[in-house]
PDB file of C-alpha atoms in Angstrom:
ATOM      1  CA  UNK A 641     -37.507   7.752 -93.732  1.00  0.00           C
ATOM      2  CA  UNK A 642     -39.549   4.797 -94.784  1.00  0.00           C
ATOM      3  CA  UNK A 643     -36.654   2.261 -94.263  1.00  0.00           C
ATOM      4  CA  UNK A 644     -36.485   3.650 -91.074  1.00  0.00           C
ATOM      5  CA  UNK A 645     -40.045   3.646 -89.755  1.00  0.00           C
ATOM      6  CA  UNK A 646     -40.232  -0.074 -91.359  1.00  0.00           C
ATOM      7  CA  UNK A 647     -36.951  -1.355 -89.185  1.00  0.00           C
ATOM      8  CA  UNK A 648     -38.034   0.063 -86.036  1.00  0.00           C
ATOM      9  CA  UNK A 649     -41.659  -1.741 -86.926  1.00  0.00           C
ATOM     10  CA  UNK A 650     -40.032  -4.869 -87.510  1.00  0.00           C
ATOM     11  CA  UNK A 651     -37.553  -4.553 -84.784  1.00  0.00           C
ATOM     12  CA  UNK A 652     -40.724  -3.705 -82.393  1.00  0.00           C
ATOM     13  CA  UNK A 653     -42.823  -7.120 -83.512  1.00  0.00           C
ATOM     14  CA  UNK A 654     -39.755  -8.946 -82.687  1.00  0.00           C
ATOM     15  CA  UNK A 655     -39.079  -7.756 -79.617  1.00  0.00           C
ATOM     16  CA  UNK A 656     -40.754  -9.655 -77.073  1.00  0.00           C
ATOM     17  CA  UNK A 657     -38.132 -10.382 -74.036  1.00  0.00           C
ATOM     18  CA  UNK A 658     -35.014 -10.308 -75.036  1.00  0.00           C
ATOM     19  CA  UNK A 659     -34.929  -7.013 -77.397  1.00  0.00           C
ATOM     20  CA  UNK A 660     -30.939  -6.479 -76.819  1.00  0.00           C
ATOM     21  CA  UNK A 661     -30.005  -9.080 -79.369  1.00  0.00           C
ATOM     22  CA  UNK A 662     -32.019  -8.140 -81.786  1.00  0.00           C
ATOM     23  CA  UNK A 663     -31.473  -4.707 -81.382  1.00  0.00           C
ATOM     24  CA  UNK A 664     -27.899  -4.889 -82.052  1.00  0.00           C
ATOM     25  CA  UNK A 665     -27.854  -7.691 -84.852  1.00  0.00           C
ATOM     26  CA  UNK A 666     -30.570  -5.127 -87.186  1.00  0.00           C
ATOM     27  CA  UNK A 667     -28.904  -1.753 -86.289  1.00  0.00           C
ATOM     28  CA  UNK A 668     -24.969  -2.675 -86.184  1.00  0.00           C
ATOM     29  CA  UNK A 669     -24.690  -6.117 -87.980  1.00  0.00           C
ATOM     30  CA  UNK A 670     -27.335  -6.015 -90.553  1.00  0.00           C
ATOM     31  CA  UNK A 671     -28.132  -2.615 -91.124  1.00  0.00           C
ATOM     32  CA  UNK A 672     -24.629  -0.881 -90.191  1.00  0.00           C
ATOM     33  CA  UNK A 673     -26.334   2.251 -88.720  1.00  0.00           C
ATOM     34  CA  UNK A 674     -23.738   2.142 -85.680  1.00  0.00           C
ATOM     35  CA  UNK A 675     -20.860   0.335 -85.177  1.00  0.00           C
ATOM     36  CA  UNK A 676     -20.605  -1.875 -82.328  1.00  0.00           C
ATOM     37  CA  UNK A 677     -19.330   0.962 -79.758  1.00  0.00           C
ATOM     38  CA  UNK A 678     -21.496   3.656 -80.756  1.00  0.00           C
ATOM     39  CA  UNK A 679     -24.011   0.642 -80.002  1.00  0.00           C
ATOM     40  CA  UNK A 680     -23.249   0.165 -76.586  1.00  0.00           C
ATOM     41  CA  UNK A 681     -22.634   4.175 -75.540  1.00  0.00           C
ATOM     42  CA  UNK A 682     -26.042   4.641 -77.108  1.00  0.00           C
ATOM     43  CA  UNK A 683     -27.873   1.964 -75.293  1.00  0.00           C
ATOM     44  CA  UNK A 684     -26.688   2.979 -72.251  1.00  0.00           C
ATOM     45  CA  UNK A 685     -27.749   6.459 -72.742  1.00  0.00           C
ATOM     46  CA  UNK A 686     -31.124   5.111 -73.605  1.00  0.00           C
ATOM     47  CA  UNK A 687     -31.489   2.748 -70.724  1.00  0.00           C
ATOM     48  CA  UNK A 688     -30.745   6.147 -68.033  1.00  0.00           C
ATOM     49  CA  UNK A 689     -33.456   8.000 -69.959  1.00  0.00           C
ATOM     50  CA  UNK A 690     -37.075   7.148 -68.879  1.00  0.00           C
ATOM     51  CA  UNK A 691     -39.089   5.529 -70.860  1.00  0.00           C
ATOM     52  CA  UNK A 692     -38.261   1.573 -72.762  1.00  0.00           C
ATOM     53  CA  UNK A 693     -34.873   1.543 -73.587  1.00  0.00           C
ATOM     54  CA  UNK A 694     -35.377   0.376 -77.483  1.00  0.00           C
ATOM     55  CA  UNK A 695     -38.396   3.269 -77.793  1.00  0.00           C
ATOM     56  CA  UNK A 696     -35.463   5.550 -76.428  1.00  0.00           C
ATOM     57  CA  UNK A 697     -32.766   4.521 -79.122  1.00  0.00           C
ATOM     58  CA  UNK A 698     -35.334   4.287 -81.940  1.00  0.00           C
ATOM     59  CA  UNK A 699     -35.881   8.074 -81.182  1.00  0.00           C
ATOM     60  CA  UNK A 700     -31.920   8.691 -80.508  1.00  0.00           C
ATOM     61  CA  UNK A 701     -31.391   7.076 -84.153  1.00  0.00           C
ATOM     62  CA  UNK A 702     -34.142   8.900 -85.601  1.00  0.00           C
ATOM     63  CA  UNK A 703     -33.191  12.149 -84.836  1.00  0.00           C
ATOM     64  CA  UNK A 704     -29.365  11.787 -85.343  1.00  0.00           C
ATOM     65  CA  UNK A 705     -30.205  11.083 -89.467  1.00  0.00           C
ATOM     66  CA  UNK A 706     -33.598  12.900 -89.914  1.00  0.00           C
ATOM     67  CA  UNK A 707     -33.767  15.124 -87.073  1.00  0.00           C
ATOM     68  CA  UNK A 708     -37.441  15.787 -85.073  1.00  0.00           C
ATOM     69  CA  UNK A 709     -38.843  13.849 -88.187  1.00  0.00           C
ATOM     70  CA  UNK A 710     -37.134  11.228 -87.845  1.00  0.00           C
ATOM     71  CA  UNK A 711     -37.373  10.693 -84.152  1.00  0.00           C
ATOM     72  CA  UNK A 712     -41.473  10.927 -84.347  1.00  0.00           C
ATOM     73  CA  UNK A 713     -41.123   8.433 -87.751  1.00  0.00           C
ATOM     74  CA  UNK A 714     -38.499   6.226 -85.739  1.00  0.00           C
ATOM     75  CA  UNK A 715     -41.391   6.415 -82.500  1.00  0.00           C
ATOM     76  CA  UNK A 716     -44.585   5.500 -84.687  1.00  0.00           C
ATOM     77  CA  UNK A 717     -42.706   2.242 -86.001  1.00  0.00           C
ATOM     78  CA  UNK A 718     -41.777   1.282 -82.679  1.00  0.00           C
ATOM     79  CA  UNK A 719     -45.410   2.247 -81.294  1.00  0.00           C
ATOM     80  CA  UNK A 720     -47.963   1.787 -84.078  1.00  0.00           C
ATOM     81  CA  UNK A 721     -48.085  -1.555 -85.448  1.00  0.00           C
ATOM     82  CA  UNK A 722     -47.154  -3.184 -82.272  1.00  0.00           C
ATOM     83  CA  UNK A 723     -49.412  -1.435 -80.330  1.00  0.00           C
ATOM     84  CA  UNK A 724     -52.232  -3.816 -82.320  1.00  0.00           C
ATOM     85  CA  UNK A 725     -50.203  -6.723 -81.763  1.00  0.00           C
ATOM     86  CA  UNK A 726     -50.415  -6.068 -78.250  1.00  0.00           C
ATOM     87  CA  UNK A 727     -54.200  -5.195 -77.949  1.00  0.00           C
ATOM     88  CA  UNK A 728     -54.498  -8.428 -79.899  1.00  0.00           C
ATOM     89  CA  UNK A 729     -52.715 -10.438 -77.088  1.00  0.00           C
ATOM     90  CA  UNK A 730     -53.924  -8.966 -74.099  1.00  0.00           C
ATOM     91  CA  UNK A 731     -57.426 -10.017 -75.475  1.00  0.00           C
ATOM     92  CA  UNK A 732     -55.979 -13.547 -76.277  1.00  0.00           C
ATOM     93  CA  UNK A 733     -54.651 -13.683 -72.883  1.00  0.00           C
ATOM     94  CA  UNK A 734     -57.414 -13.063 -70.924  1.00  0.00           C
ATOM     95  CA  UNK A 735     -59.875 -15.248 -72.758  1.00  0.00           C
ATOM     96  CA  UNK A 736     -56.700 -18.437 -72.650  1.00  0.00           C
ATOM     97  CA  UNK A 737     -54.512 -17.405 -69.388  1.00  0.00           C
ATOM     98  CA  UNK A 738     -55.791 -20.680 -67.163  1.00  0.00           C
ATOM     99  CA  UNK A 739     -54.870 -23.156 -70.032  1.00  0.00           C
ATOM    100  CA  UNK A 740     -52.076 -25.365 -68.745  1.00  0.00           C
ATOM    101  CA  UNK A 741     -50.736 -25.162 -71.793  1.00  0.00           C
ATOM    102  CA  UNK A 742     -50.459 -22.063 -72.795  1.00  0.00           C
ATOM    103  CA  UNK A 743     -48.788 -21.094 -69.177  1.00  0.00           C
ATOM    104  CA  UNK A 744     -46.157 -23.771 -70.365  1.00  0.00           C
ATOM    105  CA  UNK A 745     -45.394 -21.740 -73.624  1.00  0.00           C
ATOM    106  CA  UNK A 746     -45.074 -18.615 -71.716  1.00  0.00           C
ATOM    107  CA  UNK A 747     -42.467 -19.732 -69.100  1.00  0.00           C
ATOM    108  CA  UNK A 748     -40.826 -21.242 -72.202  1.00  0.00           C
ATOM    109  CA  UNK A 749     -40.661 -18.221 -73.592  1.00  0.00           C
ATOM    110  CA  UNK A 750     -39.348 -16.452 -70.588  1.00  0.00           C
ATOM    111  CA  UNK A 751     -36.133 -19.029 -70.706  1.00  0.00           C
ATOM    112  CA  UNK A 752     -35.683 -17.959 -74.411  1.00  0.00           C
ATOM    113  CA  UNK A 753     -35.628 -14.324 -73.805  1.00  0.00           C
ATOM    114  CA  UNK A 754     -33.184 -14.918 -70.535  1.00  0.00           C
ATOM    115  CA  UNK A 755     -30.556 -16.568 -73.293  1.00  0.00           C
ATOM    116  CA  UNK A 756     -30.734 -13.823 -75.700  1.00  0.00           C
ATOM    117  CA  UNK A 757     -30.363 -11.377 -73.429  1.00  0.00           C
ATOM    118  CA  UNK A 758     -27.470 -13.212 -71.866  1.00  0.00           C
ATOM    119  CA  UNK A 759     -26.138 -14.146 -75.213  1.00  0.00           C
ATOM    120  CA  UNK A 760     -26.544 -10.017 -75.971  1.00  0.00           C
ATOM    121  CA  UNK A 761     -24.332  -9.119 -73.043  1.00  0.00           C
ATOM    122  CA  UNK A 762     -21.603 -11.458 -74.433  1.00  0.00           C
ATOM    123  CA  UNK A 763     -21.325 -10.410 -77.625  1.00  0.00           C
ATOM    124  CA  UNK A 764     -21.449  -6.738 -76.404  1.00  0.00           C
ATOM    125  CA  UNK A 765     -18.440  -7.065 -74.160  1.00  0.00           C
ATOM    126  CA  UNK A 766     -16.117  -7.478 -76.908  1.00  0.00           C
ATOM    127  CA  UNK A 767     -16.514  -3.531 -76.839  1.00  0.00           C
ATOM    128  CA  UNK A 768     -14.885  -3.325 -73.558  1.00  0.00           C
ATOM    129  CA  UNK A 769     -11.967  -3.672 -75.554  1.00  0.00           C
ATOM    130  CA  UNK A 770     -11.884   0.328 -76.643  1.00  0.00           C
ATOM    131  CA  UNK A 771     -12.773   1.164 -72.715  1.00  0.00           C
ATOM    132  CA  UNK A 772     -10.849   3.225 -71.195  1.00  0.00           C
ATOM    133  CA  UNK A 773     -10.924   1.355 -68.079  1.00  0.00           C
ATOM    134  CA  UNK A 774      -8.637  -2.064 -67.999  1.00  0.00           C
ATOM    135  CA  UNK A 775     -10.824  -5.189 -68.735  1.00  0.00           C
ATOM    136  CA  UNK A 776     -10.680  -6.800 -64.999  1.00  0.00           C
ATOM    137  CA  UNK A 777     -12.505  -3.246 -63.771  1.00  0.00           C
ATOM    138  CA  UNK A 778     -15.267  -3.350 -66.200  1.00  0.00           C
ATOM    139  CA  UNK A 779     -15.317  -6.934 -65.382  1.00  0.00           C
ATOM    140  CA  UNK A 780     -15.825  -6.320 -61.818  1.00  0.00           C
ATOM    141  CA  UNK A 781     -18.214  -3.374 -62.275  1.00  0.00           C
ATOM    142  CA  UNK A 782     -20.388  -5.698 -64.424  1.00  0.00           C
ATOM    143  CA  UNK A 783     -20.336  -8.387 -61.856  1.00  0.00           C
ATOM    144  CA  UNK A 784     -21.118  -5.847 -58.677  1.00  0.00           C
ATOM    145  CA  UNK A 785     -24.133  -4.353 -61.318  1.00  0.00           C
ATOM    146  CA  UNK A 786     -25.626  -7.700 -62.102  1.00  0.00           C
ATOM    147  CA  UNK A 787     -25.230  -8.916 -58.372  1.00  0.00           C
ATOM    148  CA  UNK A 788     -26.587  -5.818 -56.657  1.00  0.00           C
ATOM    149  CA  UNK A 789     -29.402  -5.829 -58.871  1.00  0.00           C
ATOM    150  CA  UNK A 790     -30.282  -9.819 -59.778  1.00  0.00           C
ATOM    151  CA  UNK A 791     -29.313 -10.766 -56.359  1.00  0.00           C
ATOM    152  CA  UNK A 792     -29.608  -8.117 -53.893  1.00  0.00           C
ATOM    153  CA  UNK A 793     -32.867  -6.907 -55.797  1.00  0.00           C
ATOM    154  CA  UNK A 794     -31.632  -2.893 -55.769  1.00  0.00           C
ATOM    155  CA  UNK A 795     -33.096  -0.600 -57.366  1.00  0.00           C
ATOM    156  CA  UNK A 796     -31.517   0.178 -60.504  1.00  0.00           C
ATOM    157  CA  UNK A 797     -30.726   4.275 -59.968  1.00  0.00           C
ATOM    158  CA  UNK A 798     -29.151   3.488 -57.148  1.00  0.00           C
ATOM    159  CA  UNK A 799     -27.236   1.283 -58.680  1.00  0.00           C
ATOM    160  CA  UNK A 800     -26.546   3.289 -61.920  1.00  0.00           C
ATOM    161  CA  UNK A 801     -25.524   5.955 -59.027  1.00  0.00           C
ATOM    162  CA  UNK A 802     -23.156   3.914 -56.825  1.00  0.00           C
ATOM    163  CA  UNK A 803     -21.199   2.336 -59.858  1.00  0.00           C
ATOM    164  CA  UNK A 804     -21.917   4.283 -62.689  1.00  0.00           C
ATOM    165  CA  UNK A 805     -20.718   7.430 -60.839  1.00  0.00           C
ATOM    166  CA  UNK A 806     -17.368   5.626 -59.859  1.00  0.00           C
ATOM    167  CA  UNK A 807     -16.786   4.080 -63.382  1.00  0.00           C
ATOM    168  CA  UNK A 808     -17.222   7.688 -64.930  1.00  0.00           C
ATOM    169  CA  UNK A 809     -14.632   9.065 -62.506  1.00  0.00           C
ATOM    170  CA  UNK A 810     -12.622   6.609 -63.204  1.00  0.00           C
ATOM    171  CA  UNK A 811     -12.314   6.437 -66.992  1.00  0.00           C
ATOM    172  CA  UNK A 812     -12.211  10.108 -67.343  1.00  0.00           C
ATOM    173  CA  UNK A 813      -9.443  10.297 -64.778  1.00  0.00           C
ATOM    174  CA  UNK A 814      -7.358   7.476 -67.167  1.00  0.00           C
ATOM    175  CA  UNK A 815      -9.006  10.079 -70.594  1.00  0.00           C
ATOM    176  CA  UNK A 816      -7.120  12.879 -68.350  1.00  0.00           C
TER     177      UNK A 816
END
């Protein structure tokens, strides 16, 4: 239980932005808790629940090894420690928010997190290889998702509805 209440700690003080990445590089690469498509069928059960995605799957994780223990251990490392961190920032924030420079470094940082998100997504859709759907349909699906929502600015349960309804129907009729 302490290995896992110190990797969702450390996983939490990394994970400003772009989370996904290193998400899936401590839990399936380095740490071999899930393979790569338990991964991705967990994260997207944990981005349809409410609440931050990575709080969601830190609980998920917690409670498939250790049960309700290890869901409220798995929380507190994602919650405690960072929770200071944050505190600590906001403070820093307020008192340096108008300095040129440090508006640089954040936009900066904003770019970063944009790549390893989309660097993330990349690596994830070598998955799509054990989906039941053919590639060119999750393909498309992916596209219409990121256009409807980057582009078109929809809100994402609608989205999740008009696609994610559709690409169930569709891979269990081709499981059937």
């Amino acid at each position: 239980m302490s290995a896992l209440f110190l990797a969702f700690t450390l996983l939490a003080l990394q994970g400003f932005g772009g989370v996904l990445a290193v998400v899936q590089r401590e839990l399936v690469e380095r740490r071999g808790w899930l393979s790569q498509e338990e991964f991705v069928e967990d994260w997207a059960v944990a981005q349809i629940m409410p609440g931050p995605n990575v709080v969601n799957l830190s609980m998920m994780i917690g409670a498939r090894y250790f049960g309700l223990r290890g869901a409220l251990v798995a929380l507190a490392g994602m919650l405690a420690l960072p929770l200071l961190v944050v505190l600590l920032l906001a403070t820093l924030h307020a008192r340096f928010a108008g300095n040129p420079q440090v508006a640089g470094a954040l936009r900066g940082m904003a770019a970063v997190s944009a790549g390893l998100i989309a660097a993330a997504g990349l690596k994830l859709s070598l998955a799509l290889k054990r989906n039941p759907l053919p590639l060119p349909w999750c393909v498309l699906l992916c596209a219409l998702g990121f256009m409807l929502v980057a582009l078109l600015k929809l809100p994402l349960v609608l989205v999740l509805l008009g696609l994610g309804g559709p690409g169930c129907v569709l891979a269990w009729r081709r499981l059937a």
